[in-house]
Each structure stands twice: as C-alpha cells, then as structure tokens.
Short mmCIF file of C-alpha atoms and ligand atoms in Angstrom, two decimals:
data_model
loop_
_atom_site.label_atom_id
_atom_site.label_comp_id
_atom_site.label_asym_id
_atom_site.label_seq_id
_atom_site.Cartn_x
_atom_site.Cartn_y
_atom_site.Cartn_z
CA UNK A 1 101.80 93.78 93.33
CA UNK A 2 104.58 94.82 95.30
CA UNK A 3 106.42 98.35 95.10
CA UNK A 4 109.42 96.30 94.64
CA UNK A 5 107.55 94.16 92.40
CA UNK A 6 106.70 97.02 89.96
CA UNK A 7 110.29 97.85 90.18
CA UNK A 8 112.32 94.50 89.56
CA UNK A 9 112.34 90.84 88.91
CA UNK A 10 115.65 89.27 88.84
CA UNK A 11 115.29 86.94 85.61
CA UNK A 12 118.53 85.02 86.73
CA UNK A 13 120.50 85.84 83.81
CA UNK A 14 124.04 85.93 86.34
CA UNK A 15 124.96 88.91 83.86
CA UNK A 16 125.97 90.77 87.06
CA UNK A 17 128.05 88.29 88.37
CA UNK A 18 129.77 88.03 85.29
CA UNK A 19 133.19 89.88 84.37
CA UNK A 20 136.78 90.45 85.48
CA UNK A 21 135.93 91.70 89.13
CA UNK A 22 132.96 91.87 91.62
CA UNK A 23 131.70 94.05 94.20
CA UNK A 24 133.87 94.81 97.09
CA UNK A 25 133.37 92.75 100.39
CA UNK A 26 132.92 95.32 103.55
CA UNK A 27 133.94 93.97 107.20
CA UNK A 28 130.40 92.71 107.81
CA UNK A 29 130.43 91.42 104.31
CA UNK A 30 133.37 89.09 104.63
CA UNK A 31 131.99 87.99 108.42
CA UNK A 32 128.56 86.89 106.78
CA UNK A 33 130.43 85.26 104.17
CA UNK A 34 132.48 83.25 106.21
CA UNK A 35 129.77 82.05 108.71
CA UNK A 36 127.91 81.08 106.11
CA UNK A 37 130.46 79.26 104.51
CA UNK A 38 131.31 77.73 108.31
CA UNK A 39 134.90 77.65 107.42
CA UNK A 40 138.16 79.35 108.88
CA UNK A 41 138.48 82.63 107.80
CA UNK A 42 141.85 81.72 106.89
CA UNK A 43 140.27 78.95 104.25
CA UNK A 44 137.74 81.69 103.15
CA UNK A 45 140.50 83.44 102.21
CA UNK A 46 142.16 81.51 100.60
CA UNK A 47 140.04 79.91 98.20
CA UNK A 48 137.40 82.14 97.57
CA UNK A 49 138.89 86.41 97.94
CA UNK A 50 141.34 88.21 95.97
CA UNK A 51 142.92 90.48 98.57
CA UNK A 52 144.99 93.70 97.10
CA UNK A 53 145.89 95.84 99.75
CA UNK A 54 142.67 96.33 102.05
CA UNK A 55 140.56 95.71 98.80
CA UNK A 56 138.64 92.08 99.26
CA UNK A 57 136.95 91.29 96.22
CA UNK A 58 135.58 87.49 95.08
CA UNK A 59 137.97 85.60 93.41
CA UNK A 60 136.88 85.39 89.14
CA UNK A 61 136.60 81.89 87.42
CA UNK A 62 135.89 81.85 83.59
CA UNK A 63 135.28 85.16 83.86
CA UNK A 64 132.76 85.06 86.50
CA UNK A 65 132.35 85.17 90.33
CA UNK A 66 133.92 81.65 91.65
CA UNK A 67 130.10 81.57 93.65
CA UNK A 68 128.03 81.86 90.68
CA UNK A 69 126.92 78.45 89.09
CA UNK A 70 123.54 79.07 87.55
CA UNK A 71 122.94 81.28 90.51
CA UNK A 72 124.35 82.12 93.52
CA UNK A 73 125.69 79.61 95.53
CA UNK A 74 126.10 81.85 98.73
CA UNK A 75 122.89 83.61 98.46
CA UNK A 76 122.57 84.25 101.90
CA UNK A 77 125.69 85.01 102.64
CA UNK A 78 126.44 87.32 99.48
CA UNK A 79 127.59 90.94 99.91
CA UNK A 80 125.39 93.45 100.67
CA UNK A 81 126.04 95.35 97.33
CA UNK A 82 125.44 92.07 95.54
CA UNK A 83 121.78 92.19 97.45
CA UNK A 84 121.20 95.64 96.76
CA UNK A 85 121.61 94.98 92.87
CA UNK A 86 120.08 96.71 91.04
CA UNK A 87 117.83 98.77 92.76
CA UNK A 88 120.84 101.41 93.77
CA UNK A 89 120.17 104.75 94.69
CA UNK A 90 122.37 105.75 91.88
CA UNK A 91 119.59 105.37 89.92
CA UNK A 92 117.91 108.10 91.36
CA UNK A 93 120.66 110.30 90.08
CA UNK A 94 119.93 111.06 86.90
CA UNK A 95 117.81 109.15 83.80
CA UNK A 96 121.65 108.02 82.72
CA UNK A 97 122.65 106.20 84.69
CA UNK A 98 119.35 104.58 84.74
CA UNK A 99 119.57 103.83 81.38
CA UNK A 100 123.06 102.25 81.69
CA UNK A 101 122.06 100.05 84.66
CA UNK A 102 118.96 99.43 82.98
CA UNK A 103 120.51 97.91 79.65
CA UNK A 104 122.71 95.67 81.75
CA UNK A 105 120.13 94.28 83.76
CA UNK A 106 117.10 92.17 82.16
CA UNK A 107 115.19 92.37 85.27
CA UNK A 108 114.34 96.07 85.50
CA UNK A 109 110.96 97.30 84.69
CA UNK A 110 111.04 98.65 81.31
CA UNK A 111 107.45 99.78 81.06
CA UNK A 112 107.24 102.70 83.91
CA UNK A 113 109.08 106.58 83.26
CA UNK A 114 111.77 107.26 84.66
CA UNK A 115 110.15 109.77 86.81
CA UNK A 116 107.27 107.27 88.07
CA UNK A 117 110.10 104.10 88.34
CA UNK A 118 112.27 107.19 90.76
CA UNK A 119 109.24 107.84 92.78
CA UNK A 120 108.55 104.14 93.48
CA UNK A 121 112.44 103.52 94.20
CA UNK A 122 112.06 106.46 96.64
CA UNK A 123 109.86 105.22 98.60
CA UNK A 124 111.37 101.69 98.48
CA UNK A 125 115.42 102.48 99.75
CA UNK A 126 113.30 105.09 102.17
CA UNK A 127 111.70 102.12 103.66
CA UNK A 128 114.19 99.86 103.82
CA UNK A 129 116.49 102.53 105.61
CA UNK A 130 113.99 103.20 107.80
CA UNK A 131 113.91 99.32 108.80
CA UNK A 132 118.07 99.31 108.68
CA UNK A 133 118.15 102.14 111.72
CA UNK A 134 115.26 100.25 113.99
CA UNK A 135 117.32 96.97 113.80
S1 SF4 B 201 121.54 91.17 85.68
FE1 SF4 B 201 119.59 91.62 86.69
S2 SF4 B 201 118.17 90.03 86.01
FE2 SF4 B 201 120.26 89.31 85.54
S3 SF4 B 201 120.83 88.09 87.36
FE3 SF4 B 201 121.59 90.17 87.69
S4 SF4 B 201 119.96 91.18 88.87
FE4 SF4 B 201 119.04 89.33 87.95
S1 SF4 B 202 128.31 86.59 95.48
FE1 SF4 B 202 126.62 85.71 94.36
S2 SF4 B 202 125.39 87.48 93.68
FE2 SF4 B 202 127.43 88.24 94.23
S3 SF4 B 202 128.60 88.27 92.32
FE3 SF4 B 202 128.99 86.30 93.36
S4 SF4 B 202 127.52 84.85 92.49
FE4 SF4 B 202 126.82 86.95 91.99
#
C-alpha cells in the first residue's frame, strides 16, 4: 500500500466542501480555474468567485461550494488547498489539531498513532516538496 494510502482515502463525503466559505483562491489558483473552465475570466468571475477586497473565495450555494455536486465538478482545476486536503502540514503541529481535522474528515486513517501517522506524513509533504522545486 501506498504511504499516502496508509494515510488517507477520501470517502467522498463533500463534508469539506460544505459550509459558509471555502478555501481562498491564490493567483495560480484562479488561472487554473479559469482555463479549466475555458471561459473569460471576466465570466469566471462572475458566476463562480466571491471577491472582497483581494480575498477570492468560491461563491456558496445551499451552503456549499457552487462546484460541489456529489463531488467536485472542477477537480482538476480546484485550488491547490482544496488538493492538499487533508493531509496539511498543520497536522504535524501538534496531536490537536490532528484530532480536530481528523473528526471532520471520514477519510483519515484512524487506526495508526499519532506519532507513526506524523512520521508517514513527513515523509509524504517531504516528497512531494521535493518534486514541487524540480518542476
Ligand atoms: S471530508 Fe475527507 S473524506 Fe470527506 S470528501 Fe472531504 S477529504 Fe474526502
Ligand atoms: S473546488 Fe471542489 S474540492 Fe474545492 S471546495 Fe469546491 S467542490 Fe470542494
């Protein structure tokens, strides 16, 4: 099995795209989004982002993320935080916020200790860092 494997297995339960705001969208972020979406940036914009100040966020319907719809429907163009969910290095910080992140998402291995599920998670953000800087 997989490191990441061990780790994680999204169970599709959309909890985290659920609630009265979503991740932030970065420069890159909004780019991705809106080739993806092969649309004007302007239409982007318009239907999809709340924009407050320099703050671009996903616009919310029924108290979710206007993409999700029993998934998400701009999976390959979703932020980068919404890819890096949940396996954050804030869990690394300390066992509480593991345990928050952990009770909100269904998909995190229950089964490991904290210290062995931090030593796996190590070695998986190390790696993918180390693939981010040779791109
Ligand atoms: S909360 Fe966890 S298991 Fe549920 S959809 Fe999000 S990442 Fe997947
Ligand atoms: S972009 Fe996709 S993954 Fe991110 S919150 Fe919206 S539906 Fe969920």
């Amino acid at each position: 099995m997989e490191e990441l494997e061990q780790l994680f297995t999204c169970r599709q339960c959309g909890f985290c795209c659920h609630g009265e705001t979503t991740v932030s969208l970065d420069a890159a972020d909004q780019q991705r989004m809106v080739d993806y979406l092969q649309l004007p940036r302007d239409e982007v914009a318009r239907r999809y982002w709340r924009v407050s100040g320099s703050v671009v966020q996903m616009r919310i319907v029924d108290h979710h993320c206007i993409f999700y719809n029993n998934g998400c429907s701009v999976y390959y163009g979703r932020p980068w935080r919404c890819a890096q969910w949940p396996l954050v290095p804030a869990l690394l910080l300390d066992e509480a916020n593991y345990q928050a992140i952990s009770e909100s998402c269904p998909g995190i291995t229950k089964e490991l200790s904290y210290h062995h599920f931090c030593s796996i998670l190590k070695r998986v953000l190390d790696r993918k860092s180390s693939r981010e800087e040779h791109r």
